[in-house]
Short mmCIF file of C-alpha atoms in Angstrom, two decimals:
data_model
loop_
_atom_site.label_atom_id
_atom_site.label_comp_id
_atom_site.label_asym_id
_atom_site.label_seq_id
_atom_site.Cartn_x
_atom_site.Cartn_y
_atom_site.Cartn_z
CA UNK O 1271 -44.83 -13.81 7.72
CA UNK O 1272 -43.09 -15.06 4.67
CA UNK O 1273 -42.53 -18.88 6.13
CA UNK O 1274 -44.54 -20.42 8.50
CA UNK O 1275 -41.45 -22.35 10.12
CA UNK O 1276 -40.17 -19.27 11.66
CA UNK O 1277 -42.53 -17.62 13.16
CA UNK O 1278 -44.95 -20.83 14.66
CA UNK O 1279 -42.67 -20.51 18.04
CA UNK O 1280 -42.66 -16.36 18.59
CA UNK O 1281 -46.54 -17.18 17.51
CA UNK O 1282 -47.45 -20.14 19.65
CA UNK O 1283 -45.70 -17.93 23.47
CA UNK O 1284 -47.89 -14.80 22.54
CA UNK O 1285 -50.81 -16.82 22.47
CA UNK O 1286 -49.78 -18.93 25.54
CA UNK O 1287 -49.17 -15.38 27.05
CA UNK O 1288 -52.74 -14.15 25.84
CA UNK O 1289 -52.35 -12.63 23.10
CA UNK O 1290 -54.72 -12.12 20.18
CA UNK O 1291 -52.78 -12.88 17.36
CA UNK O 1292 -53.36 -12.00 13.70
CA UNK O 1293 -51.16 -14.05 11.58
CA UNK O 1294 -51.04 -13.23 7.60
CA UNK O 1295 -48.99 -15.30 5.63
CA UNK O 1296 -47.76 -14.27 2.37
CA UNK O 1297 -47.78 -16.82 -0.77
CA UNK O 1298 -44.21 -16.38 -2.31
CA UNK O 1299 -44.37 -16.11 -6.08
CA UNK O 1300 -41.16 -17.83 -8.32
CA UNK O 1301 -38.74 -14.93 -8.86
CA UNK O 1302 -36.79 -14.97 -11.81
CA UNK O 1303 -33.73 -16.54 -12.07
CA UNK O 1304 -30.44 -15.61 -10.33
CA UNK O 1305 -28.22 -12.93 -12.48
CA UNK O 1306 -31.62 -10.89 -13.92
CA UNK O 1307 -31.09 -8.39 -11.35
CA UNK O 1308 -33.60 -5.92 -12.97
CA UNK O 1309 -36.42 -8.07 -13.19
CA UNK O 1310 -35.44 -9.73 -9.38
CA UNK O 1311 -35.93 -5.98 -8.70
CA UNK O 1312 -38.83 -5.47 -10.76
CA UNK O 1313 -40.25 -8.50 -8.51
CA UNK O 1314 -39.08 -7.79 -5.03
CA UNK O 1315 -40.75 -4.30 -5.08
CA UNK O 1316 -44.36 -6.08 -6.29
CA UNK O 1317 -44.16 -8.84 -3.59
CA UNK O 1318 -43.77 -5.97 -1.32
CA UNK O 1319 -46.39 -4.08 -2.92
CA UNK O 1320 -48.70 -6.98 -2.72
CA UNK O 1321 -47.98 -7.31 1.32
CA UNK O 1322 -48.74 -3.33 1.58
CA UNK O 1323 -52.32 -3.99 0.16
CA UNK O 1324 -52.83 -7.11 2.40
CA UNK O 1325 -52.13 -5.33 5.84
CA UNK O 1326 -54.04 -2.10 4.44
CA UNK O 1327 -56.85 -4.53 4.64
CA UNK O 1328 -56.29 -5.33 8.71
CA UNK O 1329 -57.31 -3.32 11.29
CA UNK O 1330 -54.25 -1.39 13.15
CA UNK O 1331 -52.90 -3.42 15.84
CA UNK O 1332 -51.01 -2.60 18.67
CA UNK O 1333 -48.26 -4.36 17.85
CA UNK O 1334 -46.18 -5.50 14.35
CA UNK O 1335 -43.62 -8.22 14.03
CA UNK O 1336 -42.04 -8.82 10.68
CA UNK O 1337 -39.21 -11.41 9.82
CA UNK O 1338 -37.49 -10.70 6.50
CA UNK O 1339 -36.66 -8.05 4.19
CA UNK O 1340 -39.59 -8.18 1.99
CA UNK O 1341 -42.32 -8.14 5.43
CA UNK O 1342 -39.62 -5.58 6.81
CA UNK O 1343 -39.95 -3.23 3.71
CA UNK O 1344 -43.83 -3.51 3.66
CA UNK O 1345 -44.68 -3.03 6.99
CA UNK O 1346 -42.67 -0.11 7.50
CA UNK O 1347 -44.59 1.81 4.77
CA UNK O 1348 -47.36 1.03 6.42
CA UNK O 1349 -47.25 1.45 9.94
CA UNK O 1350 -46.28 4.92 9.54
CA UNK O 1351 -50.18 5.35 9.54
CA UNK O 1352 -50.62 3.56 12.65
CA UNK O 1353 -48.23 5.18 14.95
CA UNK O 1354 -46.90 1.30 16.19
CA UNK O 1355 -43.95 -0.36 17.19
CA UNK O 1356 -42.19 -2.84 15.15
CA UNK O 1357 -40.42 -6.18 15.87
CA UNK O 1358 -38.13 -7.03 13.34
CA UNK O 1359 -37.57 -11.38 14.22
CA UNK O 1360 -34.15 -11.61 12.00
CA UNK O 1361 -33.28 -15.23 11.85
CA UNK O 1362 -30.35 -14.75 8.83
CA UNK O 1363 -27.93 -12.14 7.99
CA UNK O 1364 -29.18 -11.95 4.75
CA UNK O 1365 -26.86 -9.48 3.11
CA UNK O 1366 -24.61 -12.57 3.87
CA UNK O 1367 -27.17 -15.47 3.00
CA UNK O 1368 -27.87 -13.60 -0.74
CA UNK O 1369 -24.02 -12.57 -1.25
CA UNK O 1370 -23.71 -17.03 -1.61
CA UNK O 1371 -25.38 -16.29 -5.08
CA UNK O 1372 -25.25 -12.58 -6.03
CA UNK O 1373 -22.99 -10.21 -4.92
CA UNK O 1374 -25.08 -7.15 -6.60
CA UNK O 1375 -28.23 -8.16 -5.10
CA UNK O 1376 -26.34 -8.53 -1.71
CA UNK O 1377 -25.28 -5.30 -1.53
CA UNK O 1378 -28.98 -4.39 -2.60
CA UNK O 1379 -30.53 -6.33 0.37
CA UNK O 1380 -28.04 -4.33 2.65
CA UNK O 1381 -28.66 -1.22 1.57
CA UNK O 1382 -32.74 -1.64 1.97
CA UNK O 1383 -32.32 -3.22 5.32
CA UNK O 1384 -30.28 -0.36 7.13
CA UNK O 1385 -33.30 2.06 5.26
CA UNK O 1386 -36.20 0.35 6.73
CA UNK O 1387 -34.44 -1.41 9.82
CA UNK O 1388 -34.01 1.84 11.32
CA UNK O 1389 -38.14 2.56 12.00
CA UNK O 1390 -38.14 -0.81 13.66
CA UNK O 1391 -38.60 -0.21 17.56
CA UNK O 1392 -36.72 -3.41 18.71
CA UNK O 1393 -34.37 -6.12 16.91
CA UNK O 1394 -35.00 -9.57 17.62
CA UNK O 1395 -32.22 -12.06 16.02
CA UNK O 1396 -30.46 -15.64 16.08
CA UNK O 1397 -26.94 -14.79 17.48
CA UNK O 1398 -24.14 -12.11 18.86
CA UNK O 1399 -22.81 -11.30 15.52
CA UNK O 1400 -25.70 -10.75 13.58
CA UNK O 1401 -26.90 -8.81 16.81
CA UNK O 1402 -24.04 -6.60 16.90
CA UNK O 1403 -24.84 -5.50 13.38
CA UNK O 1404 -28.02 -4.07 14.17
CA UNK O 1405 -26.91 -2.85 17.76
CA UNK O 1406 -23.74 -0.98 15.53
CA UNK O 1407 -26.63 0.79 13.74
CA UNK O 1408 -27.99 2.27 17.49
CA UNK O 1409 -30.89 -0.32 17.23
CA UNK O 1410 -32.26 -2.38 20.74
CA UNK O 1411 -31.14 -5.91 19.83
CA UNK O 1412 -31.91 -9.31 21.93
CA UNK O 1413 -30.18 -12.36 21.23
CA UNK O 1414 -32.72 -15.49 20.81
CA UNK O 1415 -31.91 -18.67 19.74
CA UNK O 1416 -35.20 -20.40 17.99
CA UNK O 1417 -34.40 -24.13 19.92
CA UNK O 1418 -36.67 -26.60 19.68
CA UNK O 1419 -38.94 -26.63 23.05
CA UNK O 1420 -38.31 -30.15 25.20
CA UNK O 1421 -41.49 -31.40 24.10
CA UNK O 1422 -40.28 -32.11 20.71
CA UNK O 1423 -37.13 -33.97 22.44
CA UNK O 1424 -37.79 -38.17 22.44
CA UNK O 1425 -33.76 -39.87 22.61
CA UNK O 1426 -33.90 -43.02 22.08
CA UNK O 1427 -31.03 -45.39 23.95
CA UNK O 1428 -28.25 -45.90 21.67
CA UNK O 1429 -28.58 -49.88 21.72
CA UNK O 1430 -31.79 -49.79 20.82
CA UNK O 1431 -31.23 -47.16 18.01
CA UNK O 1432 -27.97 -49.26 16.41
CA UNK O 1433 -29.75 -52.43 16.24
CA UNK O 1434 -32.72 -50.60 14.47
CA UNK O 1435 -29.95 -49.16 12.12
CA UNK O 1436 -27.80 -52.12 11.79
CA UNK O 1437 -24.65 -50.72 13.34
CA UNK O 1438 -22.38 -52.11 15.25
CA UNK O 1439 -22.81 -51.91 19.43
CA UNK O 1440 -19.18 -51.29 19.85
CA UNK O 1441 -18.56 -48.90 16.88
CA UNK O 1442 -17.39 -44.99 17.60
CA UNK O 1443 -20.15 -43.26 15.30
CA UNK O 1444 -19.85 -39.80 14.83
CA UNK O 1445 -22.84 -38.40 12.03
CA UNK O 1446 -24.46 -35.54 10.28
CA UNK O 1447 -28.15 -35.24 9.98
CA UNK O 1448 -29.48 -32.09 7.73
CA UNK O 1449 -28.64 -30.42 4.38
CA UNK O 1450 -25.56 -32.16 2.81
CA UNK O 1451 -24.46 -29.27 0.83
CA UNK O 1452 -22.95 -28.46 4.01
CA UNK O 1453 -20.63 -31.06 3.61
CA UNK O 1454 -19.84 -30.98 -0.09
CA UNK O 1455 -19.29 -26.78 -0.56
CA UNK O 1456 -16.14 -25.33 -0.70
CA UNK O 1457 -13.22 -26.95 1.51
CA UNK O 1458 -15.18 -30.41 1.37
CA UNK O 1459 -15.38 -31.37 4.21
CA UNK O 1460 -16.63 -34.96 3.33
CA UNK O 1461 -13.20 -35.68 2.17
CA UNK O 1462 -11.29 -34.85 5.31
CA UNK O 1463 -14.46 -37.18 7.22
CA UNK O 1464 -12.88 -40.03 5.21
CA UNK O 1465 -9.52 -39.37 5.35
CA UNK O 1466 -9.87 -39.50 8.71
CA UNK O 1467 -11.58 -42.55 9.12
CA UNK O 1468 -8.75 -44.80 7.66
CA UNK O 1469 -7.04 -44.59 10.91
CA UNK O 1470 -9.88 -45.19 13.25
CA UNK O 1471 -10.82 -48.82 12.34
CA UNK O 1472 -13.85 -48.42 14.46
CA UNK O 1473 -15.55 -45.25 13.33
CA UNK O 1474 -18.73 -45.68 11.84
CA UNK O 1475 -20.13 -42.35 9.58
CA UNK O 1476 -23.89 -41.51 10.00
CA UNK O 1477 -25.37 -38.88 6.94
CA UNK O 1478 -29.16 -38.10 6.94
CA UNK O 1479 -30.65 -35.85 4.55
CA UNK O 1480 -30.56 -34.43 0.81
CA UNK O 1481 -29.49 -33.73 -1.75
CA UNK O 1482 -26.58 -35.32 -2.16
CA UNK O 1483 -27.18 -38.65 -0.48
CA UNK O 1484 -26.47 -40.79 -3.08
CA UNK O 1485 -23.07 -39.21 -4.51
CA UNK O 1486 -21.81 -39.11 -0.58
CA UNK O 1487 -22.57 -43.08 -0.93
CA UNK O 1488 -20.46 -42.96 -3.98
CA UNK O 1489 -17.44 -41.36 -2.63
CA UNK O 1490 -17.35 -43.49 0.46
CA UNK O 1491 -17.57 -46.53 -2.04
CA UNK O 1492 -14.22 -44.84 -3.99
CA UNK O 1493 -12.67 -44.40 -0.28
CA UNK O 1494 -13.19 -47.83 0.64
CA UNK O 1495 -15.49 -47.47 3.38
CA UNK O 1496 -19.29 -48.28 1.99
CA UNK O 1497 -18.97 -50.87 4.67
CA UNK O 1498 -18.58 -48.14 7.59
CA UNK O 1499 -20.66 -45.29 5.98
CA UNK O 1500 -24.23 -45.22 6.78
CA UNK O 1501 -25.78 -42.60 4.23
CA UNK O 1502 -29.46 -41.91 4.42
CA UNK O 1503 -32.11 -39.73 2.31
CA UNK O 1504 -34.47 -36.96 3.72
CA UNK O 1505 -35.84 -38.42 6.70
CA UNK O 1506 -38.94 -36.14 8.44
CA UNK O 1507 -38.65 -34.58 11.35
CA UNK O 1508 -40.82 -37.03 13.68
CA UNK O 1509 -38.97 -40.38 12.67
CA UNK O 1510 -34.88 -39.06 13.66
CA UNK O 1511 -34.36 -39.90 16.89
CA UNK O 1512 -33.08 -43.22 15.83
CA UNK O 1513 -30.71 -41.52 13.84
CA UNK O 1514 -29.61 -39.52 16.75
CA UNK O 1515 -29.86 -42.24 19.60
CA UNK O 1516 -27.01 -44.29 16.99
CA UNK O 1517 -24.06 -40.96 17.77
CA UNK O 1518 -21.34 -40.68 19.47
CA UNK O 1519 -20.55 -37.23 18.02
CA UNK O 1520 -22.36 -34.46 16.32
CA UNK O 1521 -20.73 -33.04 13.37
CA UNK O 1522 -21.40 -29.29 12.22
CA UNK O 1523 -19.32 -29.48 8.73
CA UNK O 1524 -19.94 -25.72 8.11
CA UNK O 1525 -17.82 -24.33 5.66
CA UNK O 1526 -15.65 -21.52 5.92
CA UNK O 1527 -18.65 -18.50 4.13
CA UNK O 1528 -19.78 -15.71 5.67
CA UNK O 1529 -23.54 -16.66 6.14
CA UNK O 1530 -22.01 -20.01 8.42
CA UNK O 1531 -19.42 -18.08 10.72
CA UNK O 1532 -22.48 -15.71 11.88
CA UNK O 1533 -25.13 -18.01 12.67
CA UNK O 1534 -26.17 -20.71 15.03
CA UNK O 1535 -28.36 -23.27 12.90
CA UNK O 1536 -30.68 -25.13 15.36
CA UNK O 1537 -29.12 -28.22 14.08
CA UNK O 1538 -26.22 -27.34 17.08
CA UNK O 1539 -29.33 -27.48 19.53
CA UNK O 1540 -30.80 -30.92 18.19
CA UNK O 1541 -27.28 -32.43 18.78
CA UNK O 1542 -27.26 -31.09 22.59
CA UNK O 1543 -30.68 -31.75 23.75
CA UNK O 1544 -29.53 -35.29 23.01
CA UNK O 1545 -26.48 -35.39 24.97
CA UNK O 1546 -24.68 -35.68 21.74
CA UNK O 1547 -21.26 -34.19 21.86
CA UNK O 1548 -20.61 -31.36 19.18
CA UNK O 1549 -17.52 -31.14 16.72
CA UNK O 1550 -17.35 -27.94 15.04
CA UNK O 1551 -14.86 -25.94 13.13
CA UNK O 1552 -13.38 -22.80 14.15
CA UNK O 1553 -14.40 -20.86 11.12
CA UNK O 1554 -17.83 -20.97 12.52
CA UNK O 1555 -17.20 -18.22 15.27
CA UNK O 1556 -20.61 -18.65 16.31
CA UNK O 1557 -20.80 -22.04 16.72
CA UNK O 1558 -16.93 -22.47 18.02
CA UNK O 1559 -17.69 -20.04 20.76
CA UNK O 1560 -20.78 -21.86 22.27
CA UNK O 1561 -18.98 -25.22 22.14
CA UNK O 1562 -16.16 -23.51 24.51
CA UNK O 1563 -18.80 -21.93 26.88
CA UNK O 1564 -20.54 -24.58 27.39
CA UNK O 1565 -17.84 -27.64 27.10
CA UNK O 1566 -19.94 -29.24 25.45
CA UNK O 1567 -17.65 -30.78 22.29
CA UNK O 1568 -14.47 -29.70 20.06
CA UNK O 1569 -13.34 -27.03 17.94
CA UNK O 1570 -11.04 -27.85 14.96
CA UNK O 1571 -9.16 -26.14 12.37
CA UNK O 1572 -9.02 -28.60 9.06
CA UNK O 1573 -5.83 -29.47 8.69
CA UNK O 1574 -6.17 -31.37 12.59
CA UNK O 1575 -9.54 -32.85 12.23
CA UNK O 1576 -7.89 -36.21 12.31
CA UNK O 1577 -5.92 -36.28 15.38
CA UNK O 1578 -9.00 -34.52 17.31
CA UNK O 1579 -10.96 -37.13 16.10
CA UNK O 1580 -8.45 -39.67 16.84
CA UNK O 1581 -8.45 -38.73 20.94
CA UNK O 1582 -12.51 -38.52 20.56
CA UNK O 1583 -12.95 -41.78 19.66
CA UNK O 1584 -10.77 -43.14 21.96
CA UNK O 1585 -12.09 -41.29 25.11
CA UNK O 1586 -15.88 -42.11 25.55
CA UNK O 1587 -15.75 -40.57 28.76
CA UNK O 1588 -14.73 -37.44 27.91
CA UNK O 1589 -17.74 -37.67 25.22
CA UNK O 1590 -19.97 -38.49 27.90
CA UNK O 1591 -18.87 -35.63 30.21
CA UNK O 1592 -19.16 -33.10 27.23
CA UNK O 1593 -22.67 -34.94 25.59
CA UNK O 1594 -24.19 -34.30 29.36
CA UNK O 1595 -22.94 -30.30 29.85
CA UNK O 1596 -24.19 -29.55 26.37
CA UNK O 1597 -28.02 -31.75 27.29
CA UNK O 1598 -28.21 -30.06 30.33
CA UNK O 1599 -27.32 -26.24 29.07
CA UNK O 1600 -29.80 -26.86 26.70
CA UNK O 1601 -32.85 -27.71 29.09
CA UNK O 1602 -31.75 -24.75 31.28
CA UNK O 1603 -30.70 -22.00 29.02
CA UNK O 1604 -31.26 -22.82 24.83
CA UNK O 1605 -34.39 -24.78 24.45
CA UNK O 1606 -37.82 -22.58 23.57
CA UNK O 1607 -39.24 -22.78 26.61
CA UNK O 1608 -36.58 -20.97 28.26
CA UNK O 1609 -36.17 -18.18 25.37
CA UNK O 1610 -40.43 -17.96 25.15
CA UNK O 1611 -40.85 -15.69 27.97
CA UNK O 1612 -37.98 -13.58 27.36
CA UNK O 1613 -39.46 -12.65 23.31
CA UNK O 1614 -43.03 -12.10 25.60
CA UNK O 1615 -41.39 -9.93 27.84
CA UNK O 1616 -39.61 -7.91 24.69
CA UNK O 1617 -42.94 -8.09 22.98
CA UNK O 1618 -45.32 -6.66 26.20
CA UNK O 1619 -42.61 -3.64 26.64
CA UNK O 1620 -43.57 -1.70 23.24
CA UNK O 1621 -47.54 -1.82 23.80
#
């Protein structure tokens, strides 16, 4: 593994399962900066290198599962003396994911994927479109999304989380909790949030989490609306569900890039295992198309994210309905512990 987020719930249902797990964990070294492509090169192929000569040192085992290029690469080149299967757990389209800072190096991370993808024995990835890439290239693919299990899931009631937050009982509050370059890249969707608020007298804007926190505080002071905008740092993990118990709406802000109209960022998951109502633009095909499945929020193009909003706030019910289809699809279909046994039963058919 190259990150210990992704792989600690694909870990923790082998072991429930009975598995005897060997996990090694590779230290990342700083690469050099973006635009030396050489020398990126130079240093991709010796972190590579460097995870070849730490699973020569393991005994064989019956069963390999990798989760990004540079593990992918590796492991390959090795298990070609051990006559095993390979997982390949894809949780980004990373040609996609690079192309955001260097085209060249994009097309590099494509190329050595389709090389080395093709000795894996079964594809393991985050949603249809990313799935359909590998299944285009003849490759078994299974579509599972890495939701939180329901043990992690605490709502608090939303009285109880506005008065801890200072908002208003009565207020519509729609929010955004996670990484606010999402709301500042591209088509800007912070300034279409605002615009939109000027007709809704009693909508209330919720942002937690970095790095922009303080400028988003700043252009809500320039709009007019300090009073009704609600911005927040980094908060960990264990301490949001006040955050969440305060919303009447979820927003998913993704911008219109590649590496956002292919995935499904667990952040969609968070907002439904709350019975939080999503809003989500169309350019995100992956997200859009779950939100119609399951009715369980909107789908807007930009240019009518205010009247959409308008008829949300003004029709709790409806938000209720839709909060309650998305909370229940994700206890019976989304969260972890209904995708664990399905990655156990993918993982116990290639031993």
């Amino acid at each position: 593994r190259s990150s210990k987020k992704v792989v600690e719930r694909p870990h923790s249902a082998l072991k429930a399962a009975g598995w005897d797990m060997d996990v090694i964990e590779v230290q990342r070294q700083r690469a050099p900066q973006m635009g030396q492509f050489l020398r990126r090169a130079l240093h991709f192929r010796r972190m590579t290198r460097d995870i070849e000569q730490m699973l020569e040192k393991v005994e064989a085992p019956d069963l390999l599962i990798v989760h990004d290029i540079e593990t992918l690469t590796a492991a390959t080149r090795v298990a070609k003396n051990w006559s095993i299967n390979i997982v390949y757990d894809c949780h980004e389209h990373w040609p996609f994911l690079i192309s955001e800072n260097s085209w060249l190096e994009a097309l590099a991370a494509d190329i050595i994927e389709r090389l080395y993808v093709r000795h894996a024995t079964h594809v393991v990835t985050v949603s249809e479109s990313i799935a359909d890439r590998f299944r285009r290239m003849g490759l078994p693919t299974t579509v599972l999304y890495n939701a939180r299990p329901r043990s992690e899931i605490h709502p608090m009631s939303t009285i109880e989380a506005r008065k801890h937050l200072d908002i208003p009982p009565g207020a519509f509050v729609m929010g955004f909790i996670g990484n606010t370059d999402q709301l500042l890249k591209h088509d800007a969707p912070i300034d279409y949030i605002l615009d939109a608020m000027h007709s809704i007298p009693e909508a209330h804007l919720l942002i937690v989490g970095g790095p922009n926190h303080e400028w988003i505080e700043a252009t809500a002071r320039d709009y007019g609306l300090i009073e009704r905008v609600h911005v927040y740092g980094p908060v960990p993990y264990a301490t949001l569900e006040p955050f969440y118990g305060a919303l009447d709406l979820g927003l998913v802000p993704l911008s219109n890039i590649p590496k956002y109209n292919v995935s499904m960022g667990n952040k969609v998951f968070d907002y439904m295992a709350r019975g939080i109502p999503l809003f989500v633009p169309e350019t995100a095909k992956e997200c859009a198309a779950l939100v119609r499945r399951e009715e369980c929020g909107w789908t807007y193009e930009p240019r009518m994210f205010a009247p959409i909003l308008n008829t949300i706030a003004h029709n709790k019910d409806e938000r209720l309905r839709r909060g309650f289809y998305g909370r229940a699809a994700f206890d019976y279909q989304y969260c972890w512990d209904r995708q664990a046994p399905t990655f156990v039963r993918v993982c116990e058919s290639l031993i």
